[in-house]
Amino acid sequence: MCGIVGCILKVGSVAPLIHDSLKRLEYRGYDSCGVATMDRGRIYMKKDSGSIDEVHARLNLDDLPGRIGVGHTRWATHGAPTQVNAHPHLDCKGRIAVVHNGIIENFAELRRELEEKGHRFASKTDTEVVAHLVEDYMAGGLGFVEACREAIKRLRGSYALAILCAGEERIVCARKESPLVLGVGADGMYFASDIPAFLPYTNRVVVMEDGELAVLTDSGYEIRRIDDWSLVSREPKLIDWSVDMAEKQGYPHFMLKEIHEQPRCLRDTLRLQPVYLDLMAKFLDRAQELFLVACGTSYHACLATSYLFSKLACRGSHPVIASEFIQNYGNTLGIGSTVLAVSQSGETADTLSAVSYAKDRAATILGITNVVGSTLTRLARVYVCQQSGPEIGVAATKTYTSQLSVLTQLAIKLGMLRGKIGHVEGEELHEWLWRIPDITAEILDSREKQVMELAKRYAGSDKFLFVGRGINYATAMEGRLKLLEIAYIPSLAYAGLEDHVFGFVDGGTIAVFICPNNNSRKVLIDEMNLLRDVGANIIALAEEGDVEVAEVADDVVWLPAMPLDLLTPIPYIVPLQLLAYYTSVERGLNPDRPRNLAKSVTVK
Ligand code: AGP
């Protein structure tokens, strides 16, 4: 995955602005970066491998001349992260500059064809073919925009593209299956992979759709369908995310900032328009067969939701990891199937493949996502925005608890619709949901220091084991994912201890038990004892004052009493997010930038 951004200003120098915007896209990739500008009929370019700060320190990205430019921050997919493979990519004469996010599947055959015509390629990337294709069509007599359109028509795969041409006071952008948004500013026009990139400059946003090409000038934009060249009329929408929401606000890392944003995000999820949740509940009720499909953290939200649906609404469902969905259920899908897809980004390739496959077989598609205008929102019959605001940290934190909150509301609605929850009970559950933001704030206030100390003590451990039963099996899985993702400590998650686990455990093992006061508590305490006997250090998350847990665990993180087990996943995941965060920091790692991982996996 990569981030692209660019701008065409009415007056002034664009390079510092692109540099600044690129910084807000680093979560999309950070192995190399580059900027190209156009000034007085010439393209100027600087690019190199390394993070934006490193490249800027070496090259000074701010002194490129001109008021038109494009930038790119890369996460390599084709070609190693080297200077030559960094974007932008140029044509033979250095008159066309291209930045791209996505994968051009047929680049090898296009490259062969262009090389036979005499084009010389500098990089190993798929993207470079675009610059040469545009050059080729222009050499054949087409104007810049027409040449871009013809070039793009030749591409198979996914792309968010932006193209500059020497002597042209325009930027051409196009989108297929990779996110691309335009920003309409008073001082000029912007484009980016994601809104936070240009949010300090404008909050008037146009979301581009698949198959569209936009021509940006300093005073506006024109969008056309690439296939029939019809004009698309789309007005900008006002985005109410503040710039502050997209920046670190004094926290050392985005992840910690986002962990602390959870009380506010949870409140926002409770202000959702009920109409879409009601509609979604109706679709869930009538589904003959219901699949909850997602990847990673969003899958853990689905896993928890299957317990919520079952216990609150007597509604059976299959939580499925998106990459396995077609293999496992492809043959059984039909008009009676409903897929509730959960994806923070709305762009995860495996989730979208599963959804598209099911949609082609007449299944009903429902979506929960954080990104309005994402591909998932366009594929879904009904979607609900989870209201988390942008999440920059690669590790999902606030988006997970927001998903849980939305899905719990949905389960309550479904339970009421199906007559499994009475009105009074429904209202009580809602009241408790409204208390969870304050409970979360209290946990952050009162437990962060303790968890930081635990991380200090255990950061050198070489293995962790997370144990949680019932709905908190999802919490165990998510706690493990967080630790693996940002601290790289081998970890396992179990719903109940199986014999072979005892071979894994030794004196260096940290066993984390998610042990609220419910009907699994006794079994979990027994399992803590068994693990302690074989040398494990026990950390328990338990209800305030649980003496029996305190007797067996080495450390207890006390959490407030909840009236219902089904409401515990949100408060109980918070200490585990902090544990992963501080362990990563203790190990000298950057939790915002786990190695070999990008925020959103938009290619398979
Ligand atoms: C979570 O911390 C990870 N970054 C990752 O597993 C993520 O949850 C997964 O890729 C799904 O992303 P999505 O919600 O945007 O579809």
mmCIF file of C-alpha atoms and ligand atoms in Angstrom, residues 295-298 342-348 351 394-396 403 478 481-482 485 597-601, ligand 1:
data_model
loop_
_atom_site.group_PDB
_atom_site.id
_atom_site.type_symbol
_atom_site.label_atom_id
_atom_site.label_comp_id
_atom_site.label_asym_id
_atom_site.label_seq_id
_atom_site.Cartn_x
_atom_site.Cartn_y
_atom_site.Cartn_z
ATOM 1 C CA CYS A 295 -9.887 -9.590 8.579
ATOM 2 C CA GLY A 296 -7.634 -9.065 11.589
ATOM 3 C CA THR A 297 -9.042 -6.899 14.330
ATOM 4 C CA SER A 298 -12.324 -6.461 12.465
ATOM 5 C CA VAL A 342 -16.789 -5.306 8.919
ATOM 6 C CA SER A 343 -13.827 -3.258 7.727
ATOM 7 C CA GLN A 344 -12.403 -0.130 9.320
ATOM 8 C CA SER A 345 -10.901 1.012 6.021
ATOM 9 C CA GLY A 346 -13.624 -0.417 3.814
ATOM 10 C CA GLU A 347 -10.804 -1.283 1.425
ATOM 11 C CA THR A 348 -9.283 -4.554 2.680
ATOM 12 C CA THR A 351 -12.953 -8.587 2.628
ATOM 13 C CA VAL A 394 -1.336 0.724 12.044
ATOM 14 C CA ALA A 395 -2.619 -1.194 15.049
ATOM 15 C CA ALA A 396 -6.395 -0.845 15.239
ATOM 16 C CA GLN A 403 -16.969 -1.530 15.999
ATOM 17 C CA GLU A 478 -7.296 -9.286 19.914
ATOM 18 C CA LEU A 481 -2.859 -9.718 17.793
ATOM 19 C CA LYS A 482 -1.904 -6.347 19.259
ATOM 20 C CA GLU A 485 1.686 -6.868 15.640
ATOM 21 C CA LEU A 597 2.768 -4.129 7.852
ATOM 22 C CA ALA A 598 0.646 -1.370 6.427
ATOM 23 C CA LYS A 599 -2.584 0.048 7.798
ATOM 24 C CA SER A 600 -4.833 -1.330 5.164
ATOM 25 C CA VAL A 601 -4.143 -4.347 2.988
HETATM 26 C C1 AGP B 1 -5.161 -4.570 13.235
HETATM 27 O O1 AGP B 1 -4.423 -3.986 14.255
HETATM 28 C C2 AGP B 1 -4.486 -4.687 11.957
HETATM 29 N N1 AGP B 1 -3.884 -3.491 11.528
HETATM 30 C C3 AGP B 1 -5.211 -5.461 10.876
HETATM 31 O O2 AGP B 1 -5.341 -6.763 11.323
HETATM 32 C C4 AGP B 1 -6.584 -4.941 10.426
HETATM 33 O O3 AGP B 1 -7.501 -5.064 11.469
HETATM 34 C C5 AGP B 1 -7.064 -5.741 9.215
HETATM 35 O O4 AGP B 1 -6.154 -5.559 8.173
HETATM 36 C C6 AGP B 1 -8.448 -5.342 8.765
HETATM 37 O O5 AGP B 1 -8.513 -4.026 8.327
HETATM 38 P P1 AGP B 1 -9.901 -3.353 8.014
HETATM 39 O O6 AGP B 1 -10.692 -3.304 9.270
HETATM 40 O O7 AGP B 1 -9.549 -1.994 7.489
HETATM 41 O O8 AGP B 1 -10.583 -4.189 6.969
#
